[in-house]
Each structure stands twice: as C-alpha cells, then as structure tokens.
Amino acid sequence: MAGLKINNVTKHFSDFAALSDVTLDIADGEFVAVLGPSGCGKTTLLRLVAGFEQLDKGEIVIGGKMMSGGRANVPPENRKVGIVFQNYALWPHMNVAENVGYSLKVAKVDRATREKRIEEALALVNLQGFGERRPANLSGGQRQRVALARCLVAAPSLVLFDEPLANLDVHLRASMEDEFAAFHKRTGTTIIYITHDQAEAMALADRIAVLDHGRLAQFATPRTLYEEPANEMVASFIAQGMVLPAEILSGAREGFCQVRILGQEAVLRCRPDEIARNDAKVCVRADDLDVVETGGIAIRVKRSIYRGGGSRIEAFPVERPDIDLHFDLPDPARLEEGAETRLAIRTGWVIPQAEGAGH
Ligand SMILES: Nc1ncnc2c1ncn2[C@@H]1O[C@H](COP(=O)(O)OP(=O)(O)OP(=O)(O)O)[C@@H](O)[C@H]1O
C-alpha cells in the first residue's frame, strides 16, 4: 500500500479552472473521502491521480514515486492504482472468476497463480465460492463487490472509488458502507472515495476533503468539519449549517467567545485567536437551537414538515425576514405556519475570518 501526495495541483479545461492549487497529503492506509457539490472537481481529481488526465501545474506522488509533474507522466497502467466506478460494468458473458481474473490473463499470468489470486481477491470482498456465478445472478451489492475484487486482484497500491454506491438503493447502500468499512479495516488499503453524499463520507472516512469550485475548502476529520468548519461554504454544506451574522463581544477565552447574534447574546466555540469584531459569521445547526418562552430570538414559522417522531420547522426572525432558520421540534409539540415563538442559541461555532484549509 502507499500514501498519496497531491501537491498544488491545477487543471484547466480551456480557460475554465476545474482544479486550482489543490494540496492533499494522504497517509499510507488512510481512507479519505472527497466531497463536494456537483461540478466541484471531484472526478477531475480522481482522473488526474489515475493518470487519465494531465495536470497543468503541481505534482502527484504515489508511494514516494513521482507520477505526474515535472517531467514525469507515468501512464495509468503503470501507476498501480485500482478504480471502482459507480457503473461497475462487469462482462456478462464471463463468470465472476473470469471477470476478476481478466487483467491477469491479459498480463499472461500463469493459470495456477491466477486462480490463487482470484481466490484471494474474492475472499477480500467476502465472495468465496462465487467464482462460477454469472453477473446476472448476483445482487447489485454483490456485483459491486466483484468490481472491487477485479480491482484488488492487480494488487493496487491505492484504490479510487468513484461514487461506487450511487446506483444502489438506500438499504443496499447502508450495507455496502459497512462492507467498505470492514474491507478497509481488514486490508489497510489506502482509499480515495469520491462522493457527493456527506452521510456516506462521514460514516466511512478518516478525513474528508471538501472541494468548492475546484478549490480545497477544508481537509479534516468528519468531526472537525462538522464542529469547526473553516469557512462559510463548509459551514452551510455540511449538515445544513445556518450561517448567521454576528458580533464578537469579547475575544477567545479557553475556546469560547461571547457573541451577539440577531440581538441575542450567546457563548460560542471559536478558534483561540478570535478577537472582538462586528463583521463575524457564525455556524449553528438545528440541534443547537431550543424553543424558549422568554429571551432568545423572536421567530415566525414558515413551514412545518412532519418527519416521524417530530417536525422540521422552517422559520425566520421577525426582525430579519431575509434570514432562514430551521430546527427540529419533537412530538407532541406542534408549530404551524404563521406561529410565533422564540429560539435560543445554545451553542455554535464562530467561522474563522481567514479563508483557508484549516485542520
Ligand atoms: N473534459 C472536460 N472538458 C471540459 N470541461 C470539463 C471536462 N471534464 C470536466 N469538466 C468541467 O470541470 C468541472 C469539474 O468537473 P468534475 O467532473 O470533476 O466535477 P464533479 O465534482 O466530479 O461533479 P459531479 O459530482 O457532478 O460528478 C465541471 O464544471 C465540468 O463541466
């Protein structure tokens, strides 16, 4: 297995910057998800690592070996990178073992070695004994595992997953998530996992790289992304954070600041270098808001959406109808459209002033 360094990588298509100055240092055996809205550059990054695209600037180093950058441009077949696509495209006329072993056959690996490696690869994805089956007689999840075995049989130094679960139904996705996590634990393979599903990224990855318009917005653990978003984009993208204007009344003390938000004072988490300022933005989530009888922020309900066991309430501050708020109201409490109540902010995070990919 191998680590991966993506250093200051830039890629243009004509004059459109698909990736700008992206740097990611991924450790040997790490599971990294690359997350971001459609068109942010995820697939382009994957194609650059695999060697299907050439970069304009920067370098890509796999296992200490320069693959792209400077004079290097190692072709895809020599990078030892395995790829599992969303569209797993197994050959229907071949059985599972033939599908898995095809690349070895092309590489003229002898029959006995081939059979041994196919057997090992199928064991890695928990498909022992499935070698004789045709793809048509497998479930969607099993097919995806055959695709993974087909990539593992070539003993890749790292595996790239491109939205591997996008075509599967919700239940199968959950069980495949478990399978991928177990696979990673068992093998210690370095994994780069492209997805636009943040729950999937949160559940699986050691660290998540969030891309925004081709730039790295933040590269951090799931917990840090959620609790300490580095900028407004990450704050609002991860778990539907609400970004609100605020005034910092006193600088950081032991990780907290006194803040005024929509007229209400609250104590929020912040970076240790945070100072008093009146142009701050804070991130609060539905869980951070409590309905109160007195104090807090006066709000009016726009919409109530029943969610089983409670409702998601969409509302706005009476004094600031331009700001959207949302929170969850457990049954049996109800708030209908037009109702007025008050919300207190229990906690939240002061979004750092400086842009950058914090850790
Ligand atoms: N070969 C190409 N020629 C021109 N533009 C391209 C090419 N490939 C990608 N792009 C553009 O680069 C941007 C990034 O594309 P990319 O496929 O990497 O995004 P993505 O994050 O994977 O999106 P999605 O989640 O929708 O798959 C998009 O605006 C896309 O239109």
PDB file of N, CA and C in Angstrom, residues 38 41 130 173 191 212 246 266 282 354 359:
ATOM      1  N   SER A  38     -21.958  19.084  -7.102  1.00  0.00           N
ATOM      2  CA  SER A  38     -21.740  18.700  -8.489  1.00  0.00           C
ATOM      3  C   SER A  38     -20.878  19.730  -9.212  1.00  0.00           C
ATOM      4  N   GLY A  41     -15.130  19.382  -9.054  1.00  0.00           N
ATOM      5  CA  GLY A  41     -13.816  18.895  -9.487  1.00  0.00           C
ATOM      6  C   GLY A  41     -13.425  17.533  -8.938  1.00  0.00           C
ATOM      7  N   PHE A 130     -18.122 -17.859  -5.040  1.00  0.00           N
ATOM      8  CA  PHE A 130     -18.996 -17.258  -6.058  1.00  0.00           C
ATOM      9  C   PHE A 130     -18.384 -17.279  -7.461  1.00  0.00           C
ATOM     10  N   ARG A 173     -27.142   0.486   0.053  1.00  0.00           N
ATOM     11  CA  ARG A 173     -26.064   1.464   0.307  1.00  0.00           C
ATOM     12  C   ARG A 173     -25.550   1.304   1.721  1.00  0.00           C
ATOM     13  N   ILE A 191      -7.409   4.436   0.541  1.00  0.00           N
ATOM     14  CA  ILE A 191      -8.629   4.598  -0.268  1.00  0.00           C
ATOM     15  C   ILE A 191      -8.946   6.075  -0.467  1.00  0.00           C
ATOM     16  N   ASP A 212     -14.677  23.012  -3.405  1.00  0.00           N
ATOM     17  CA  ASP A 212     -15.659  24.051  -3.745  1.00  0.00           C
ATOM     18  C   ASP A 212     -15.144  24.789  -4.972  1.00  0.00           C
ATOM     19  N   ALA A 246     -22.999  38.018  13.020  1.00  0.00           N
ATOM     20  CA  ALA A 246     -22.827  38.128  14.473  1.00  0.00           C
ATOM     21  C   ALA A 246     -21.770  39.165  14.805  1.00  0.00           C
ATOM     22  N   ALA A 266     -24.851  34.965  23.219  1.00  0.00           N
ATOM     23  CA  ALA A 266     -24.623  33.532  23.406  1.00  0.00           C
ATOM     24  C   ALA A 266     -23.123  33.298  23.531  1.00  0.00           C
ATOM     25  N   VAL A 282     -21.350  33.193  12.095  1.00  0.00           N
ATOM     26  CA  VAL A 282     -21.303  32.004  12.931  1.00  0.00           C
ATOM     27  C   VAL A 282     -22.097  30.890  12.264  1.00  0.00           C
ATOM     28  N   ALA A 354     -10.096  34.258   8.424  1.00  0.00           N
ATOM     29  CA  ALA A 354      -9.186  33.975   7.315  1.00  0.00           C
ATOM     30  C   ALA A 354      -9.697  32.786   6.535  1.00  0.00           C
ATOM     31  N   HIS A 359      -7.201  22.673   9.654  1.00  0.00           N
ATOM     32  CA  HIS A 359      -7.231  21.255  10.006  1.00  0.00           C
ATOM     33  C   HIS A 359      -7.948  21.033  11.308  1.00  0.00           C
TER      34      HIS A 359
END
